[in-house]
Coordinates of C-alpha atoms in Angstrom, one line a residue:
Chain A
X198 CA -16.0 -15.7 -1.1
X199 CA -17.0 -14.6 -4.2
X200 CA -18.9 -16.3 -7.4
X201 CA -18.0 -14.7 -10.4
X202 CA -19.4 -17.1 -12.7
X203 CA -17.7 -17.9 -16.3
X204 CA -15.6 -16.3 -17.6
X205 CA -16.4 -13.7 -21.1
X206 CA -16.7 -15.7 -24.3
X207 CA -14.1 -15.2 -27.3
X208 CA -15.6 -12.5 -28.7
X209 CA -17.3 -11.0 -25.4
X210 CA -14.4 -8.3 -24.1
X211 CA -14.7 -7.0 -20.2
X212 CA -12.6 -4.9 -18.1
X213 CA -13.5 -6.2 -14.4
X214 CA -11.9 -3.6 -11.5
X215 CA -11.3 -4.7 -8.2
X216 CA -10.8 -3.4 -4.8
X217 CA -10.9 -3.9 -0.6
X218 CA -11.3 -0.2 0.4
X219 CA -7.2 0.7 0.5
X220 CA -6.0 -0.8 -3.7
X221 CA -6.9 -1.3 -6.7
X222 CA -6.3 -3.9 -9.4
X223 CA -8.2 -4.4 -13.1
X224 CA -8.3 -7.3 -15.5
X225 CA -9.5 -6.1 -18.6
X226 CA -10.4 -9.4 -21.6
X227 CA -9.3 -7.9 -24.7
X228 CA -11.2 -10.6 -26.7
X229 CA -10.1 -14.3 -27.8
X230 CA -8.6 -15.4 -24.5
X231 CA -6.4 -12.3 -24.9
X232 CA -6.3 -10.7 -20.9
X233 CA -4.2 -7.6 -19.9
X234 CA -3.8 -7.0 -15.7
X235 CA -2.9 -3.3 -14.8
X236 CA -1.8 -2.8 -11.4
X237 CA -2.4 -5.1 -8.2
X238 CA -4.2 -5.5 -4.8
X239 CA -4.7 -8.1 -3.0
X240 CA -8.0 -10.1 -2.8
X241 CA -8.4 -11.5 0.7
X242 CA -10.3 -14.9 0.4
X243 CA -7.4 -16.4 -1.6
X244 CA -4.7 -13.9 -0.3
X245 CA -3.6 -13.6 -3.8
X246 CA -3.5 -10.8 -6.6
X247 CA -7.6 -10.2 -6.7
X248 CA -6.6 -10.7 -11.1
X249 CA -4.8 -14.0 -10.9
X250 CA -7.5 -14.9 -8.3
X251 CA -10.0 -13.8 -10.5
X252 CA -8.3 -15.5 -13.7
X253 CA -8.1 -18.7 -12.1
X254 CA -11.5 -18.8 -10.5
X255 CA -12.7 -18.5 -14.5
X256 CA -9.9 -21.1 -16.1
X257 CA -7.9 -18.5 -17.8
X258 CA -3.8 -20.1 -18.4
X259 CA -0.8 -18.2 -17.6
X260 CA -0.4 -18.2 -21.5
X261 CA -3.1 -16.0 -22.2
X262 CA -2.3 -13.0 -20.2
X263 CA -0.6 -10.5 -22.3
X264 CA 0.6 -7.0 -20.5
X265 CA 0.9 -6.2 -17.1
X266 CA 1.3 -2.4 -16.1
X267 CA 1.6 -1.1 -12.9
X268 CA 0.8 1.8 -13.8
X269 CA 3.0 3.6 -10.6
X270 CA 5.0 3.0 -7.7
X271 CA 2.4 4.0 -5.1
X272 CA 1.9 0.4 -1.9
X273 CA -2.1 0.6 -2.7
X274 CA -2.2 -0.2 -6.9
X275 CA 1.2 -2.3 -6.8
X276 CA 0.8 -5.1 -4.4
X277 CA 1.2 -8.4 -5.2
X278 CA 2.5 -7.2 -8.6
X279 CA 5.7 -9.2 -8.1
X280 CA 4.2 -12.5 -7.9
X281 CA 1.8 -11.9 -10.3
X282 CA 4.5 -11.2 -12.5
X283 CA 6.0 -15.2 -11.0
X284 CA 2.6 -16.3 -12.4
X285 CA 2.5 -14.7 -15.8
X286 CA 6.7 -14.5 -16.6
X287 CA 5.4 -14.9 -20.5
X288 CA 3.3 -10.9 -20.2
X289 CA 5.2 -7.9 -21.1
X290 CA 5.8 -6.3 -18.0
X291 CA 5.3 -2.4 -18.6
X292 CA 6.5 0.1 -15.6
X293 CA 6.7 3.9 -15.5
X294 CA 9.0 5.2 -17.9
X295 CA 10.6 7.3 -15.2
X296 CA 11.7 4.6 -12.8
X297 CA 13.8 3.1 -16.0
X298 CA 14.9 6.2 -17.9
X299 CA 16.8 7.6 -15.1
X300 CA 19.3 6.3 -13.1
X301 CA 18.2 8.4 -10.2
X302 CA 15.0 6.8 -10.3
X303 CA 16.2 2.9 -10.3
X304 CA 18.7 4.4 -7.6
X305 CA 15.6 5.2 -5.6
X306 CA 14.3 1.4 -6.9
X307 CA 17.3 0.1 -5.8
X308 CA 17.6 1.8 -2.4
X309 CA 13.9 0.9 -0.9
X310 CA 14.1 -2.9 -2.8
X311 CA 13.9 -3.9 1.0
X312 CA 17.1 -4.9 1.8
X313 CA 18.3 -2.1 3.5
X314 CA 14.7 -0.4 4.7
X315 CA 12.7 -3.5 5.1
X316 CA 9.2 -2.1 4.8
X317 CA 9.6 1.5 3.6
X318 CA 8.0 2.4 0.6
X319 CA 6.5 -0.8 0.1
X320 CA 5.4 -0.1 -3.5
X321 CA 8.9 0.4 -4.8
X322 CA 9.8 -3.0 -3.2
X323 CA 7.7 -5.1 -5.0
X324 CA 8.8 -3.1 -8.4
X325 CA 12.3 -3.5 -7.6
X326 CA 11.6 -7.4 -6.9
X327 CA 9.4 -7.6 -10.9
X328 CA 12.6 -5.9 -12.2
X329 CA 15.1 -8.2 -10.5
X330 CA 13.3 -11.5 -11.5
X331 CA 12.8 -10.4 -15.2
X332 CA 14.4 -10.5 -18.2
X333 CA 13.9 -6.8 -19.7
X334 CA 10.6 -4.8 -18.1
X335 CA 9.6 -1.4 -20.6
X336 CA 9.4 1.7 -20.0
X337 CA 5.5 3.2 -20.4
X338 CA 5.2 7.0 -20.8
X339 CA 3.0 9.5 -23.0
X340 CA 2.3 7.2 -26.5
X341 CA 3.9 4.3 -25.8
X342 CA 2.9 1.6 -27.6
X343 CA 1.9 -1.0 -24.6
X344 CA 0.3 -4.1 -26.7
X345 CA -0.8 -4.5 -30.7
X346 CA -3.5 -7.7 -31.9
X347 CA -5.8 -8.8 -33.8
X348 CA -9.3 -10.1 -32.2
X349 CA -13.1 -10.8 -33.3
X350 CA -11.9 -9.2 -37.1
X351 CA -10.2 -5.9 -34.7
X352 CA -7.1 -4.4 -33.5
X353 CA -6.7 -4.0 -30.3
X354 CA -4.5 -1.4 -29.5
X355 CA -3.0 -0.2 -26.3
X356 CA -0.9 2.6 -25.6
X357 CA 0.3 5.0 -23.1
X358 CA -1.3 8.4 -22.9
X359 CA 1.4 9.6 -19.7
X360 CA 3.8 10.5 -17.6
X361 CA 4.2 13.3 -20.5
X362 CA 8.2 14.8 -20.1
X363 CA 6.9 17.7 -17.9
X364 CA 6.5 15.4 -15.4
X365 CA 9.4 13.3 -15.5
X366 CA 11.8 16.4 -14.7
X367 CA 8.9 17.3 -11.1
X368 CA 8.8 13.3 -10.4
X369 CA 12.9 12.6 -10.8
X370 CA 13.4 16.0 -8.7
X371 CA 11.0 14.2 -5.7
X372 CA 12.7 11.0 -5.0
X373 CA 16.1 12.3 -5.5
X374 CA 15.5 13.9 -2.4
X375 CA 15.3 10.1 -0.6
X376 CA 18.3 8.8 -2.0
X377 CA 21.1 7.3 0.1
X378 CA 24.0 9.7 -0.9
X379 CA 26.5 9.1 2.4
X380 CA 27.2 7.1 4.9
X381 CA 25.9 7.6 8.4
X382 CA 22.9 9.4 7.2
X383 CA 19.9 7.9 8.6
X384 CA 17.5 6.0 6.3
X385 CA 13.9 7.7 6.2
X386 CA 10.8 6.9 4.9
X387 CA 10.5 7.6 1.3
X388 CA 6.2 9.6 0.9
X389 CA 5.2 9.6 -2.9
X390 CA 4.7 12.5 -4.5
X391 CA 1.6 14.4 -4.4
X392 CA -0.3 15.4 -6.6
X393 CA 0.5 12.0 -8.9
X394 CA 2.1 13.4 -12.1
X395 CA 4.0 9.9 -12.2
X396 CA 0.9 7.8 -13.3
X397 CA 0.7 6.1 -16.7
X398 CA -2.8 6.2 -18.0
X399 CA -3.8 3.6 -20.6
X400 CA -6.1 3.8 -23.2
X401 CA -7.6 0.7 -24.8
X402 CA -8.6 0.8 -28.5
X403 CA -10.9 -2.4 -29.0
X404 CA -11.3 -1.4 -32.6
X405 CA -15.2 -1.1 -32.0
X406 CA -14.7 1.0 -28.5
X407 CA -12.5 2.5 -26.2
X408 CA -11.4 2.3 -22.8
X409 CA -10.0 4.5 -20.8
X410 CA -7.9 3.8 -17.2
X411 CA -7.1 6.8 -15.5
X412 CA -4.5 5.2 -13.1
X413 CA -3.8 8.2 -9.7
X414 CA -3.0 10.4 -12.5
X415 CA -3.5 14.0 -10.9
X416 CA -3.6 17.5 -12.4
X417 CA -2.2 20.8 -11.5
X418 CA -0.7 23.5 -12.9
X419 CA 0.4 22.3 -16.7
X420 CA 1.3 19.1 -15.8
X421 CA -0.6 15.4 -15.1
X422 CA -4.4 15.9 -16.8
X423 CA -3.8 19.7 -18.4
X424 CA -0.7 18.0 -20.3
X425 CA -2.6 15.1 -21.6
X426 CA -5.6 16.2 -22.7
X427 CA -3.7 19.5 -24.1
X428 CA -1.9 16.7 -26.1
X429 CA -2.7 16.3 -30.5
X430 CA -1.9 13.2 -30.2
X431 CA -3.9 11.8 -26.9
X432 CA -7.4 13.9 -28.5
X433 CA -6.9 11.7 -31.2
X434 CA -7.6 8.8 -29.0
X435 CA -10.9 7.1 -29.6
X436 CA -13.1 8.4 -26.8
X437 CA -14.1 5.3 -24.4
X438 CA -17.9 4.7 -23.0
X439 CA -15.5 2.6 -20.4
X440 CA -13.5 5.4 -17.9
X441 CA -11.8 4.0 -14.7
X442 CA -11.7 7.3 -13.1
X443 CA -8.7 8.9 -12.2
X444 CA -7.5 9.4 -8.6
X445 CA -10.7 7.3 -6.7
X446 CA -12.9 10.1 -8.5
X447 CA -10.9 12.6 -6.5
X448 CA -11.1 17.0 -7.2
X449 CA -7.3 16.8 -7.7
X450 CA -7.4 13.5 -10.4
X451 CA -10.6 16.2 -12.7
X452 CA -10.3 17.7 -15.7
X453 CA -13.3 18.7 -17.2
X454 CA -11.5 17.9 -20.5
X455 CA -11.1 14.4 -19.7
X456 CA -15.0 14.2 -20.2
X457 CA -15.4 16.7 -23.3
X458 CA -12.7 15.5 -25.4
X459 CA -11.7 11.6 -24.2
X460 CA -15.1 10.1 -23.7
X461 CA -18.7 9.8 -25.3
X462 CA -21.3 11.1 -23.1
X463 CA -22.0 9.8 -20.5
X464 CA -19.7 6.9 -20.1
X465 CA -20.0 4.5 -17.6
X466 CA -17.5 4.6 -14.8
X467 CA -16.2 2.1 -12.4
X468 CA -14.1 3.0 -9.5
X469 CA -12.0 2.0 -6.4
X470 CA -12.5 3.9 -2.9
X471 CA -9.6 5.2 -0.9
X472 CA -9.8 4.5 2.7
X473 CA -6.5 6.0 4.3
X474 CA -7.5 7.3 8.1
X475 CA -9.3 10.6 7.3
X476 CA -7.9 11.0 3.6
X477 CA -11.0 9.3 1.9
X478 CA -11.9 9.0 -2.3
X479 CA -14.2 9.8 -3.3
X480 CA -15.5 12.3 -1.0
X481 CA -19.4 13.5 -1.3
X482 CA -19.1 16.7 -3.8
X483 CA -16.5 14.0 -5.9
X484 CA -19.0 11.7 -5.9
X485 CA -22.1 14.2 -6.9
X486 CA -19.7 15.6 -9.4
X487 CA -18.9 11.7 -11.6
X488 CA -23.0 11.0 -11.4
X489 CA -23.3 14.0 -12.7
X490 CA -21.5 13.7 -15.7
X491 CA -21.0 9.6 -15.8
X492 CA -24.4 7.7 -17.3
X493 CA -23.6 5.0 -14.1
X494 CA -21.1 4.9 -11.9
X495 CA -19.6 2.2 -9.5
X496 CA -17.9 2.2 -6.8
X497 CA -15.8 -1.7 -6.0
X498 CA -16.3 -1.4 -1.8
X499 CA -18.6 0.3 0.2
X500 CA -17.9 3.1 3.1
X501 CA -18.4 2.2 6.2
X502 CA -16.2 3.4 8.3
X503 CA -17.0 1.3 11.3
X504 CA -14.4 0.0 13.0
X505 CA -13.7 -4.0 13.0
X506 CA -12.6 -5.2 16.5
X507 CA -14.2 -6.7 19.7
X508 CA -15.2 -4.8 22.5
X509 CA -11.8 -5.1 24.8
X510 CA -10.0 -4.6 21.3
X511 CA -11.6 -1.1 20.7
X512 CA -12.0 0.4 24.1
X513 CA -8.6 -0.3 24.9
X514 CA -7.9 0.8 21.6
X515 CA -9.8 3.4 21.6
X516 CA -8.1 4.3 24.7
X517 CA -4.8 6.2 22.8
X518 CA -6.2 6.4 19.8
X519 CA -9.7 8.0 18.2
X520 CA -11.7 8.4 15.0
X521 CA -10.9 4.7 14.7
X522 CA -12.0 2.7 10.8
X523 CA -11.2 -0.2 9.0
X524 CA -9.2 0.9 6.4
X525 CA -11.2 -1.9 3.7
X526 CA -14.7 -2.2 4.2
X527 CA -15.1 -5.0 1.7
X528 CA -13.8 -6.6 -1.6
X529 CA -16.0 -6.1 -4.3
X530 CA -15.3 -5.9 -8.3
X531 CA -17.2 -3.9 -11.0
X532 CA -17.8 -6.0 -14.1
X533 CA -18.3 -4.2 -17.3
X534 CA -18.7 -7.4 -19.8
X535 CA -20.4 -7.0 -23.5
X536 CA -20.3 -8.5 -27.2
X537 CA -18.2 -6.8 -29.9
X538 CA -21.4 -6.4 -31.7
X539 CA -23.0 -4.5 -28.5
X540 CA -22.9 -1.3 -28.2
X541 CA -24.4 -1.3 -24.6
X542 CA -21.9 -2.8 -21.5
X543 CA -23.0 -5.6 -19.2
X544 CA -22.9 -4.6 -15.3
X545 CA -22.4 -7.4 -12.7
X546 CA -21.2 -5.9 -9.5
X547 CA -19.3 -8.4 -6.6
X548 CA -18.7 -8.7 -3.3
X549 CA -18.9 -4.9 -1.4
X550 CA -19.6 -3.1 -4.7
X551 CA -22.1 -0.8 -5.4
X552 CA -23.5 1.6 -7.5
X553 CA -22.4 4.9 -6.5
Chain B
X271 CA 10.1 -10.8 22.8
X272 CA 11.0 -7.1 24.0
X273 CA 10.3 -6.5 27.4
X274 CA 7.7 -4.7 27.6
X275 CA 7.9 -1.1 29.4
X276 CA 4.7 -1.9 32.0
X277 CA 3.8 1.8 32.4
X278 CA 1.1 2.4 35.4
X279 CA -2.2 1.3 34.8
X280 CA -5.0 3.1 33.1
X281 CA -4.5 6.2 30.7
X282 CA -3.6 9.1 32.4
X283 CA -1.6 12.3 31.6
X284 CA 1.3 11.1 33.9
X285 CA 1.4 8.2 32.2
X286 CA 1.6 9.3 28.9
X287 CA 5.3 10.3 29.3
X288 CA 6.8 7.0 30.4
X289 CA 6.7 5.1 27.3
X290 CA 9.7 2.9 26.6
X291 CA 11.7 3.4 24.1
X292 CA 14.7 1.9 21.8
X293 CA 17.4 3.7 20.3
X294 CA 18.1 0.8 17.6
X295 CA 17.5 -2.1 16.5
X296 CA 20.4 -3.6 18.0
X297 CA 19.3 -2.5 21.1
X298 CA 16.4 -5.1 20.7
X299 CA 18.5 -7.4 20.0
X300 CA 20.4 -6.9 23.5
X301 CA 17.0 -7.0 25.6
X302 CA 16.0 -9.8 23.6
X303 CA 19.4 -12.2 24.6
X304 CA 19.2 -10.2 27.9
X305 CA 15.6 -11.6 28.9
X306 CA 16.0 -14.9 27.7
X307 CA 19.7 -15.2 29.1
X308 CA 17.8 -13.8 32.7
X309 CA 14.6 -15.7 32.7
X310 CA 14.5 -19.8 31.6
X311 CA 10.9 -20.1 31.4
X312 CA 10.4 -16.7 29.5
X313 CA 7.8 -18.1 27.1
X314 CA 8.6 -16.0 23.5
X315 CA 5.0 -15.5 20.9
X316 CA 4.3 -18.7 19.2
X317 CA 5.6 -17.6 15.7
X318 CA 9.0 -17.3 14.1
X319 CA 11.6 -15.6 16.6
X320 CA 10.7 -11.7 17.5
X321 CA 8.6 -8.8 16.8
X322 CA 10.3 -7.8 13.4
X323 CA 11.0 -11.5 12.3
X324 CA 6.8 -11.8 12.8
X325 CA 6.7 -8.7 10.4
X326 CA 8.6 -9.8 8.4
X327 CA 7.2 -12.9 7.8
X328 CA 3.6 -11.2 6.8
X329 CA 2.3 -12.5 3.6
X330 CA 1.4 -10.1 1.4
X331 CA -0.5 -7.6 3.3
X332 CA -1.3 -10.0 6.1
X333 CA -0.5 -9.5 9.3
X334 CA 0.6 -12.8 10.8
X335 CA -1.9 -15.3 12.8
X336 CA -0.4 -15.4 16.4
X337 CA -3.1 -16.7 18.9
X338 CA -1.7 -15.2 21.9
X339 CA 2.3 -15.4 24.1
X340 CA 2.6 -15.0 27.7
X341 CA 5.5 -12.9 28.6
X342 CA 6.6 -13.8 32.2
X343 CA 8.9 -12.5 34.8
X344 CA 11.6 -13.6 37.2
X345 CA 11.5 -11.3 40.4
X346 CA 15.1 -10.7 40.2
X347 CA 16.6 -8.3 37.5
X348 CA 20.2 -7.7 36.5
X349 CA 21.3 -4.2 36.1
X350 CA 20.3 -1.8 33.5
X351 CA 23.8 -1.9 32.2
X352 CA 23.4 -4.9 30.5
X353 CA 21.3 -3.0 28.1
X354 CA 23.1 0.2 27.7
X355 CA 22.1 3.8 28.6
X356 CA 19.5 4.3 26.2
X357 CA 17.3 1.8 27.1
X358 CA 15.5 1.8 30.9
X359 CA 14.5 -1.3 32.6
X360 CA 11.1 -2.7 32.1
X361 CA 9.3 -1.5 35.8
X362 CA 8.9 -4.5 36.5
X363 CA 7.4 -5.5 40.1
X364 CA 7.9 -9.3 41.6
X365 CA 5.3 -11.6 41.2
X366 CA 3.6 -9.6 37.9
X367 CA 2.6 -11.3 34.6
X368 CA 2.2 -9.2 31.5
X369 CA -0.3 -10.7 28.5
X370 CA -0.2 -8.3 25.8
X371 CA -3.9 -8.1 24.1
X372 CA -2.8 -6.9 21.0
X373 CA 0.6 -5.1 20.0
X374 CA 0.2 -2.9 16.5
X375 CA 2.5 -1.9 14.1
X376 CA 1.6 1.7 13.1
X377 CA 3.0 4.0 10.3
X378 CA 2.3 7.5 10.8
X379 CA -0.3 9.3 8.0
X380 CA -0.2 12.4 8.6
X381 CA 0.6 14.9 11.9
X382 CA -1.5 18.0 12.2
X383 CA 1.1 20.3 14.4
X384 CA -2.5 22.6 15.1
X385 CA -4.3 19.9 16.4
X386 CA -1.1 18.1 17.7
X387 CA -2.4 14.6 16.6
X388 CA -1.3 12.0 14.0
X389 CA -2.9 10.0 11.9
X390 CA -2.1 6.9 11.2
X391 CA -2.1 3.3 10.4
X392 CA -2.5 -0.1 12.5
X393 CA -2.1 -3.7 11.5
X394 CA -2.7 -6.4 14.0
X395 CA 0.1 -8.8 14.6
X396 CA -1.5 -10.6 16.8
X397 CA -4.9 -12.8 15.6
X398 CA -6.5 -12.4 12.7
X399 CA -7.9 -8.4 12.7
X400 CA -8.1 -5.9 10.1
X401 CA -6.0 -2.8 9.3
X402 CA -7.6 0.5 11.4
X403 CA -6.8 4.1 10.9
X404 CA -7.1 6.9 13.5
X405 CA -5.4 9.8 15.4
X406 CA -3.3 9.7 18.3
X407 CA -2.4 12.7 20.2
X408 CA 0.6 13.2 20.0
X409 CA 1.3 13.0 23.9
X410 CA 1.3 9.7 23.9
X411 CA 4.9 10.3 22.2
X412 CA 7.5 10.2 24.5
X413 CA 10.3 13.3 24.0
X414 CA 12.6 10.7 22.8
X415 CA 10.7 9.6 20.0
X416 CA 9.5 13.6 19.0
X417 CA 11.9 13.9 16.2
X418 CA 11.1 10.3 14.5
X419 CA 7.5 11.7 14.3
X420 CA 7.4 11.9 10.5
X421 CA 4.8 10.8 7.7
X422 CA 5.7 7.0 7.3
X423 CA 7.6 6.3 10.5
X424 CA 7.1 3.4 11.5
X425 CA 6.1 2.2 15.4
X426 CA 4.7 -0.4 17.3
X427 CA 1.4 0.1 19.7
X428 CA 1.4 -3.1 22.7
X429 CA -1.5 -3.0 24.5
X430 CA -1.3 -4.9 28.1
X431 CA -3.4 -7.1 30.4
X432 CA -1.0 -7.2 33.9
X433 CA -1.5 -8.8 36.7
X434 CA 0.3 -7.8 40.0
X435 CA -0.6 -10.2 43.1
X436 CA -4.6 -9.8 42.8
X437 CA -5.0 -7.1 40.5
X438 CA -5.4 -7.0 36.7
X439 CA -3.9 -3.1 34.8
X440 CA -4.8 -2.0 31.2
X441 CA -1.0 -0.9 30.5
X442 CA 0.1 -0.2 27.0
X443 CA 3.4 1.3 25.2
X444 CA 4.4 3.2 22.6
X445 CA 7.9 3.4 20.7
X446 CA 8.7 3.9 17.6
X447 CA 11.4 2.3 15.5
X448 CA 14.3 4.1 14.6
X449 CA 15.9 3.9 11.3
X450 CA 19.9 3.1 11.1
X451 CA 21.8 4.5 9.3
X452 CA 23.0 4.0 5.6
X453 CA 25.9 1.7 5.3
X454 CA 29.3 1.6 3.1
X455 CA 28.2 -1.8 2.2
X456 CA 24.3 -1.1 1.4
X457 CA 25.1 2.2 -0.6
X458 CA 27.1 -0.2 -2.9
X459 CA 24.4 -2.8 -3.1
X460 CA 22.1 0.2 -4.1
X461 CA 24.9 1.6 -6.7
X462 CA 24.5 -2.6 -8.2
X463 CA 21.4 -2.8 -8.0
X464 CA 20.8 0.1 -9.8
X465 CA 23.6 -0.7 -12.8
X466 CA 21.3 -4.2 -12.9
X467 CA 17.9 -2.1 -12.6
X468 CA 19.2 -0.3 -15.7
X469 CA 20.5 -3.3 -17.6
X470 CA 16.9 -4.5 -17.8
X471 CA 15.0 -1.0 -19.6
X472 CA 13.6 -1.8 -22.3
X473 CA 11.2 1.2 -24.1
X474 CA 8.0 0.8 -25.1
X475 CA 8.3 1.6 -29.1
X476 CA 5.7 4.7 -29.5
X477 CA 2.5 4.3 -31.1
X478 CA 2.1 5.7 -33.8

């Protein structure tokens, strides 16, 4: 059980990134007790959404959560988000614009809501449950204003920098393939669009500093990050000193102009790993690149692949399945906190978190 | 509980072809009804209902904790026709007990045709065991299930310990879940839900 200690003071800002190996959640204290939450994964000790377990631990009440953002529908980013939505009913809920402005995309959520196809596209099911239970959800896309409030004498502005209109077209074309067109067609799994062009990148202008949350946005051609960094309006956002790196530090989530145009020199980079079979992020090359660009970088969970099975189970399963490795190497959190008057973030690592 | 296809002992190439398949969840239900009708002493798992029910009661991200269960067979089995042509009868012998060591619910992450393997994510259904990933040779997949092997497909890998008179053998069973087809009612539900979802959407204001 992690002991997080006391929460931030009213005149402090904070970002805490949670991750068990497969999963990511972020909680941000904007000052004066105002919180926003981005994405969700499960804290295994409490079997609760990680951000909720943290807020409970530090005594934050439901009314203090002002906004929840589901940056995209992938299972590792939204597990438990429907539960989180129930726990904070007065928080505005934001979902990627692609799901809410197009009938085909909404139909995708409806099709994979869990009614007809249990356990297929669990992420879609989570978002469906949120939308079904709320009166209103808000669509976030490039240049959307998510939240604006006053704290500690500053105006805090939270905006979304993606998805771009061009990315909408590709995303919807992908989702449309998995819509049930007629009876008699087998229900199939709906894989995630690769590369991820539909994720919501969030910029938090604290007034005295800024934070950039890269979600899982990737880059290809003139979509994704290329579109974002080429956009004048996005480029005019105050540069950030903290960058929750995109797509678990992958090469496809990297763009040089993020580092030169959107971040201050030597930013602090918290991140979560992605452990899913042979596809593990960040790779050794990714780590080298990140360490060269960041002032310091931290990851929420260690990278051990050793199976966590007793001898008999390991032997029996190993007869059928080779290359066994566990998905979650350990739940951890990276927390950055500072006073609004201070330029320096204080880093604290919890659980399995470690410096990159 | 599903009747396990108790294949031969430790894994050999010949064993890999002898996999029990269920063409649909409906056949699975038939099998359960069949088993409970022939064996009044059959013990199901100490958890709500069938395997799928266990799966459906899964809490957020977690497999339910089921400590153990045992399947006991009566010596005489009714004819195969009770189950339908697509389901082969359990290959059991008199005085045979099978105890599952573990039931893994698997999801195919990717398929490598060149290396003839599928990368899988495994979630344990018995006891609190963490999720694992690994690779399974496609030889373990029967011909009847070959068309189901694709990213996102779900299968169940059951590892058994089987007592046969005085000997103990290891056996395993891998079967894919064959999804039903969309029905008219489901499509209508999707349309209804789509309208509901769209009615709740509000565009966030554009930032200055």
